[in-house]
Structures are given as C-alpha cells and as structure tokens.
C-alpha cells in the first residue's frame, strides 16, 4: 500500500512538472490523391510536426476530396471546422481577388524568380492580405508551371486554341485567360478525368506531375509547354484557430510548413525532366517550343480589365510586374 502511495505521489509530481501541453489534432485538407504535389507537402508537414512536438500534435490529412473540392475545403477552414489546407492559389480567387496577381499569365519566367518574389515582401503582402478573408497564410508550395493539354489537335500558336473547350479552375482570372486565348473555358472543380475521358471537355491545363499522377496521358494526346501560369499552393490555417495558439506553437507550425514547402518545391522540380520523357513514351505528342508571343499578345490586355481594377489588387499587380521584369 505504501509503495502505491509513493508511486501516485511521484506520478502526480511528474505530471505537475510537465509544461501544460494539451494533445492536439490538426485536420489538414487537400483535394488531390497521394503522390500529388499537395499531398507531398502535407505528408512532410505531418512528419515534421509530429517529430518536433514529440507526438503532442497529430496532423490528420484528409485527401482525395474527402472534405470536398478546394473551394469547399477553404470554406471549412474559414469557418474553423478544418484547421489547415494546402490549396491551389487560383481557387482563392472567390475569397480574395488579391491572388489574381500570382496567377497573372506569363508573370514568372522561371522557378527561381517565383521563389524570390513569393518568399519575399510581395509574397508576404499577399499572405497577410488573406487575413481579411479568415485565412492565416503561412507560405507557398507549388503545383508548378501550368501547360495546356487537349485531345483534339496539336497547339503551336494561340490561333490553334480557338474554340477548344478547356476546363479551368473556379477562378475569374483563369476563366479570363482562356477567354482571351480564344478558347471556350468551362469552370469545373477537381478531379476531371471522367469529363476528359467522355470528351465533355477537350482539354485542361496543369503542371506535368498531374498528367502522371492522374494518368491524363491515357486520354489527352496533345500537350503544349505553354507555362502560362506559375501555380503555387497557398498553405493556410484557419485564422480564428491560429489566434488561439501560443506563439511558440505558431512558430513551430509556421517553420514546419515552410520546411515542407521548400522540400516539396525542390522535389517537384527535380522530377519534371523524367516526367516529360515518360509522358512522351506513353504516346503524348508534345509541342516543346510553342509560339509564346502569340499567347502573350492575347493575354496582355488582361491587366487593364475589371478583374484588376480594385486599387489594392492593381497596385500589387503593377509592383509584381515591375519586380519580375
Ligand atoms: O493540383 O484544379 C486544378 O487544376 C489543380 O491544379 C489541381 O487540383 C491539381
């Protein structure tokens, strides 16, 4: 009996001496399936957070649209019923037009420039801007540069796009880009394999990994390396939830997400040459040197359109264009 008493007293002492760390589960939503860019970020984040908190924080990943499409995941993050998400920037358009400055066509010439801008003060301004919509913007990981694919015909110049029915994300800027290109854009949430297969739509645009992971090479014969939009993910948390966290926990999560993003961007880029080789081997016909100036000519006037007339958005776009020149 005496031993039990001592044991109980010691246990109580140990528990009292421990810092108050309540176990916490963080729900993180992505629309894509394992192997996808978003999932690589999410899995790395989970691994880092669970290791760095010695299991105090558990990250539960909901993938493959288990929480709905990207717009629906963002709504749940806004409400605070889901804590975090790795979401394609284009889809934020419905929540905050500020993201249109990232998805502006032909803005970033290459990966290095995208990193410099998005990891710098302009990127920070975009992330901070999302707070008005209820998101704590943490950092940017990536889908990558988007390329056009279709099942109808080879596309070398903008005139070849005329009339093609192209699926676009639920995003005003993406819709406007393809309208300017002369296509017939059709907004649809992800995933879109069935619609492509049944030819409800002729084409789509996404980075190379998507064609591999979602096996689009089976149903899309033609690809053009248009690289028309650099498409990051914005890694976000629910602002109301974020504000309940201690500063040390916020710092830990912020750093872990940044580390996961840096890891994933490098991983994605390292795989692209091999993906391109594989897609050709699978039978895709790839136009590697399209007439980019013909596409640019059609999209150049976008910056003058209503889409960018909000003063905050316009000012940021002007500074983004200057910084990327
Ligand atoms: O990340 O909806 C889209 O086109 C996204 O790029 C897709 O979810 C892949």
Coordinates of C-alpha atoms and ligand atoms in Angstrom, one line a residue:
X1 CA 0.0 0.0 0.0
X2 CA 2.8 2.3 1.0
X3 CA 4.5 1.7 -2.4
X4 CA 1.4 2.7 -4.3
X5 CA 1.1 5.9 -2.3
X6 CA 4.7 6.8 -3.2
X7 CA 4.1 5.9 -6.8
X8 CA 0.9 8.0 -7.0
X9 CA 2.7 11.0 -5.4
X10 CA 5.6 10.7 -7.9
X11 CA 3.3 10.4 -10.8
X12 CA 1.4 13.5 -9.7
X13 CA 4.6 15.4 -9.2
X14 CA 5.8 14.5 -12.7
X15 CA 2.5 15.5 -14.3
X16 CA 2.5 18.8 -12.5
X17 CA 6.1 19.5 -13.5
X18 CA 5.3 19.0 -17.2
X19 CA 4.6 22.1 -19.2
X20 CA 0.9 22.4 -20.0
X21 CA 0.8 20.7 -23.4
X22 CA -2.6 19.6 -24.3
X23 CA -2.6 17.0 -27.1
X24 CA -4.0 18.4 -30.2
X25 CA -5.1 17.0 -33.6
X26 CA -4.9 19.3 -36.6
X27 CA -7.1 18.5 -39.6
X28 CA -5.5 19.3 -42.9
X29 CA -7.4 19.2 -46.2
X30 CA -6.1 18.6 -49.7
X31 CA -8.2 17.8 -52.8
X32 CA -5.7 15.6 -54.5
X33 CA -4.7 12.0 -54.1
X34 CA -1.5 10.5 -52.6
X35 CA 1.5 11.1 -54.8
X36 CA 0.2 14.6 -55.7
X37 CA 2.1 17.8 -55.1
X38 CA -0.3 18.9 -52.3
X39 CA 0.0 15.5 -50.6
X40 CA 3.8 15.6 -50.6
X41 CA 3.7 19.0 -48.7
X42 CA 1.0 17.7 -46.3
X43 CA 2.9 14.4 -45.6
X44 CA 6.2 16.2 -45.0
X45 CA 4.4 18.7 -42.7
X46 CA 2.8 15.9 -40.7
X47 CA 6.2 14.1 -40.3
X48 CA 8.0 17.3 -39.2
X49 CA 5.3 18.5 -36.8
X50 CA 4.8 15.1 -35.1
X51 CA 8.6 14.7 -34.7
X52 CA 9.2 18.2 -33.5
X53 CA 6.4 18.1 -30.9
X54 CA 7.2 14.5 -29.9
X55 CA 3.7 13.5 -30.7
X56 CA 1.9 16.2 -28.8
X57 CA 0.4 17.4 -32.1
X58 CA -1.1 14.9 -34.5
X59 CA -1.8 16.0 -38.1
X60 CA -4.6 14.2 -39.8
X61 CA -4.6 14.5 -43.5
X62 CA -7.9 14.4 -45.4
X63 CA -7.1 13.8 -49.1
X64 CA -8.8 12.8 -52.3
X65 CA -11.6 15.3 -51.8
X66 CA -12.7 13.6 -48.5
X67 CA -13.6 17.2 -47.3
X68 CA -15.0 18.3 -50.7
X69 CA -13.3 20.3 -53.5
X70 CA -10.7 23.0 -52.9
X71 CA -13.4 25.8 -52.6
X72 CA -15.3 23.7 -50.1
X73 CA -12.1 22.9 -48.1
X74 CA -11.4 26.7 -47.9
X75 CA -15.0 27.4 -46.7
X76 CA -14.4 24.9 -43.9
X77 CA -11.1 26.5 -43.0
X78 CA -12.8 29.9 -43.0
X79 CA -15.4 28.6 -40.5
X80 CA -12.7 26.9 -38.4
X81 CA -14.1 23.3 -38.7
X82 CA -10.9 22.4 -40.6
X83 CA -7.7 23.8 -39.3
X84 CA -5.3 23.8 -42.3
X85 CA -5.1 23.2 -46.0
X86 CA -2.7 23.1 -49.0
X87 CA -4.7 24.7 -51.7
X88 CA -4.1 25.8 -55.3
X89 CA -3.7 29.6 -55.4
X90 CA -6.2 30.0 -58.3
X91 CA -9.1 28.8 -56.2
X92 CA -8.6 31.5 -53.6
X93 CA -9.9 33.9 -56.2
X94 CA -13.5 33.6 -55.0
X95 CA -12.4 34.5 -51.5
X96 CA -9.9 37.3 -52.2
X97 CA -9.1 38.8 -55.6
X98 CA -5.6 39.6 -54.3
X99 CA -4.4 36.1 -55.5
X100 CA -5.0 37.2 -59.1
X101 CA -1.7 38.9 -59.1
X102 CA 0.1 35.5 -58.7
X103 CA -1.9 33.7 -61.4
X104 CA -1.3 36.6 -63.9
X105 CA -0.2 35.0 -67.2
X106 CA 3.4 34.8 -68.1
X107 CA 4.4 36.7 -65.0
X108 CA 7.3 34.5 -63.7
X109 CA 9.9 33.4 -66.2
X110 CA 11.2 30.6 -64.1
X111 CA 11.2 28.8 -60.7
X112 CA 13.9 31.0 -59.2
X113 CA 12.1 34.2 -59.9
X114 CA 8.8 32.7 -58.5
X115 CA 10.7 31.8 -55.3
X116 CA 12.4 35.2 -54.9
X117 CA 9.0 37.1 -55.3
X118 CA 6.8 34.7 -53.3
X119 CA 9.2 34.2 -50.5
X120 CA 10.0 38.0 -50.4
X121 CA 8.0 41.0 -49.3
X122 CA 5.4 40.8 -52.2
X123 CA 4.6 37.3 -51.2
X124 CA 4.3 38.3 -47.6
X125 CA 1.9 41.1 -48.6
X126 CA -0.3 38.6 -50.4
X127 CA -0.3 36.2 -47.4
X128 CA -1.1 39.0 -45.0
X129 CA -3.9 40.1 -47.3
X130 CA -5.7 36.8 -46.8
X131 CA -6.4 37.6 -43.2
X132 CA -9.4 39.7 -44.2
X133 CA -10.9 36.5 -45.6
X134 CA -10.2 34.5 -42.5
X135 CA -7.1 32.7 -43.6
X136 CA -3.7 32.7 -42.0
X137 CA -1.4 32.5 -45.0
X138 CA 1.8 30.6 -44.0
X139 CA 3.8 30.1 -47.2
X140 CA 3.8 28.9 -50.8
X141 CA 4.5 25.4 -52.0
X142 CA 3.7 24.5 -55.7
X143 CA 1.8 22.8 -58.4
X144 CA 4.3 24.3 -60.8
X145 CA 4.0 25.9 -64.2
X146 CA 0.8 25.0 -66.0
X147 CA 0.8 23.6 -69.5
X148 CA -2.1 23.1 -71.9
X149 CA -3.2 19.6 -73.0
X150 CA -6.1 18.5 -75.3
X151 CA -7.5 15.6 -77.2
X152 CA -8.3 17.4 -80.4
X153 CA -5.2 18.8 -82.1
X154 CA -1.6 19.9 -81.8
X155 CA -1.4 23.5 -80.5
X156 CA 1.6 25.5 -81.6
X157 CA 0.3 29.1 -81.5
X158 CA -2.7 30.9 -79.9
X159 CA -4.8 30.6 -83.0
X160 CA -4.8 26.8 -82.6
X161 CA -6.6 27.2 -79.3
X162 CA -9.7 28.9 -81.0
X163 CA -12.9 27.2 -79.9
X164 CA -11.2 24.5 -77.7
X165 CA -13.3 23.6 -74.7
X166 CA -10.9 23.9 -71.8
X167 CA -11.6 23.1 -68.2
X168 CA -10.5 25.8 -65.9
X169 CA -10.4 26.1 -62.1
X170 CA -13.2 28.0 -60.4
X171 CA -11.3 31.3 -60.8
X172 CA -12.2 34.5 -62.5
X173 CA -8.6 35.1 -63.7
X174 CA -8.2 31.6 -65.2
X175 CA -11.6 32.0 -66.9
X176 CA -10.5 35.3 -68.4
X177 CA -7.1 33.9 -69.5
X178 CA -8.7 31.2 -71.6
X179 CA -11.4 33.5 -72.9
X180 CA -8.7 35.9 -74.1
X181 CA -6.8 33.0 -75.7
X182 CA -9.9 32.3 -77.8
X183 CA -10.9 29.1 -76.1
X184 CA -14.2 28.2 -74.6
X185 CA -13.4 27.9 -70.9
X186 CA -15.5 25.7 -68.6
X187 CA -15.0 26.1 -64.8
X188 CA -15.1 22.8 -63.0
X189 CA -13.7 21.6 -59.7
X190 CA -11.1 18.9 -59.4
X191 CA -10.9 16.0 -60.3
X192 CA -11.8 16.0 -64.1
X193 CA -10.6 12.6 -65.5
X194 CA -14.2 11.5 -66.4
X195 CA -15.1 14.7 -68.1
X196 CA -11.9 14.5 -70.2
X197 CA -12.5 10.8 -71.0
X198 CA -16.1 11.4 -72.0
X199 CA -15.0 14.4 -74.0
X200 CA -17.3 16.8 -72.2
X201 CA -14.2 19.0 -72.4
X202 CA -11.4 18.9 -74.9
X203 CA -8.6 19.9 -72.7
X204 CA -7.2 21.2 -69.4
X205 CA -4.1 22.9 -68.1
X206 CA -1.9 21.7 -65.3
X207 CA 1.7 21.0 -64.4
X208 CA 3.4 17.8 -65.6
X209 CA 3.0 15.8 -62.3
X210 CA -0.8 16.0 -62.7
X211 CA -0.6 14.2 -66.1
X212 CA 1.5 11.4 -64.4
X213 CA -0.4 11.0 -61.1
X214 CA -3.9 11.3 -62.8
X215 CA -2.9 9.3 -65.9
X216 CA -4.0 12.0 -68.3
X217 CA -1.7 10.6 -70.9
X218 CA -4.3 7.9 -71.5
X219 CA -6.9 10.5 -72.6
X220 CA -5.0 13.6 -73.7
X221 CA -3.0 13.2 -76.9
X222 CA -1.5 16.7 -77.2
X223 CA 0.5 18.8 -74.8
X224 CA 1.9 22.3 -75.4
X225 CA 4.6 23.6 -72.9
X226 CA 2.8 26.9 -72.6
X227 CA 3.9 27.5 -68.9
X228 CA 1.3 30.3 -69.0
X229 CA 0.8 30.5 -65.2
X230 CA 3.0 29.6 -62.3
X231 CA 0.6 27.9 -59.9
X232 CA 1.6 27.7 -56.3
X233 CA -0.4 26.3 -53.4
X234 CA -1.1 28.6 -50.6
X235 CA -0.5 26.8 -47.4
X236 CA -3.1 28.2 -44.9
X237 CA -4.6 27.9 -41.5
X238 CA -7.9 29.0 -40.1
X239 CA -7.3 32.4 -38.7
X240 CA -9.7 32.0 -35.7
X241 CA -8.0 28.7 -34.8
X242 CA -4.5 30.2 -35.4
X243 CA -5.2 33.0 -33.0
X244 CA -5.9 30.5 -30.2
X245 CA -2.4 29.0 -30.4
X246 CA 0.5 30.0 -28.3
X247 CA 3.2 32.0 -30.1
X248 CA 5.7 29.0 -29.7
X249 CA 3.2 26.7 -31.3
X250 CA 2.5 29.1 -34.1
X251 CA 6.2 29.5 -34.8
X252 CA 6.7 25.7 -34.8
X253 CA 3.8 25.1 -37.3
X254 CA 4.9 28.0 -39.5
X255 CA 8.5 26.7 -39.7
X256 CA 7.4 23.2 -40.3
X257 CA 5.2 24.3 -43.2
X258 CA 7.9 26.4 -44.7
X259 CA 10.3 23.5 -44.5
X260 CA 7.8 21.2 -46.1
X261 CA 7.2 23.7 -48.9
X262 CA 10.9 24.1 -49.6
X263 CA 11.3 20.3 -49.6
X264 CA 8.3 19.8 -52.0
X265 CA 9.2 22.6 -54.5
X266 CA 12.7 21.0 -54.9
X267 CA 11.2 17.5 -55.2
X268 CA 8.6 18.6 -57.8
X269 CA 11.2 20.4 -60.0
X270 CA 13.7 17.5 -59.8
X271 CA 11.1 15.2 -61.3
X272 CA 10.0 17.2 -64.3
X273 CA 12.5 16.1 -66.9
X274 CA 11.8 12.5 -66.2
X275 CA 8.0 13.1 -66.3
X276 CA 8.3 14.7 -69.7
X277 CA 10.2 11.8 -71.0
X278 CA 7.7 9.3 -69.6
X279 CA 4.7 11.2 -71.0
X280 CA 6.2 11.2 -74.5
X281 CA 6.9 7.5 -74.1
X282 CA 3.3 7.0 -73.2
X283 CA 2.4 8.5 -76.5
X284 CA 1.7 12.1 -75.8
X285 CA 2.6 14.4 -78.7
X286 CA 4.5 17.4 -77.0
X287 CA 5.0 20.8 -78.5
X288 CA 8.1 22.0 -76.7
X289 CA 8.6 25.3 -78.4
X290 CA 5.2 27.0 -78.9
X291 CA 4.9 30.5 -80.2
X292 CA 4.6 32.1 -76.7
X293 CA 4.4 35.6 -78.1
X294 CA 1.2 34.7 -79.8
X295 CA -0.3 33.7 -76.5
X296 CA 1.1 36.7 -74.7
X297 CA -0.4 39.0 -77.3
X298 CA -3.8 37.7 -76.5
X299 CA -3.5 37.9 -72.7
X300 CA -1.6 41.2 -72.4
X301 CA -4.7 43.3 -72.1
X302 CA -5.9 41.4 -69.0
X303 CA -4.2 43.8 -66.7
X304 CA -6.4 46.6 -68.0
X305 CA -9.6 44.6 -67.3
X306 CA -12.1 45.0 -64.5
X307 CA -10.6 42.0 -62.8
X308 CA -7.6 44.1 -61.8
X309 CA -9.4 47.4 -61.1
X310 CA -9.6 47.0 -57.3
X311 CA -7.0 49.6 -56.2
X312 CA -5.2 47.1 -53.8
X313 CA -5.0 44.4 -56.5
X314 CA -4.0 46.8 -59.2
X315 CA -1.2 48.3 -57.1
X316 CA 0.1 44.9 -56.2
X317 CA 0.0 43.7 -59.8
X318 CA 1.9 46.7 -61.0
X319 CA 4.6 46.1 -58.4
X320 CA 4.7 42.4 -59.3
X321 CA 5.1 43.1 -63.0
X322 CA 7.9 45.5 -62.2
X323 CA 9.6 43.1 -59.9
X324 CA 9.5 40.2 -62.4
X325 CA 10.8 42.2 -65.4
Ligands
LIG1 O1 -3.5 20.5 -58.1 O2 -7.7 22.2 -60.1 C1 -6.6 22.2 -60.6 O3 -6.4 22.4 -61.8 C2 -5.4 22.0 -59.7 O4 -4.3 22.4 -60.2 C3 -5.5 20.5 -59.4 O5 -6.2 20.3 -58.2 C4 -4.1 19.9 -59.2

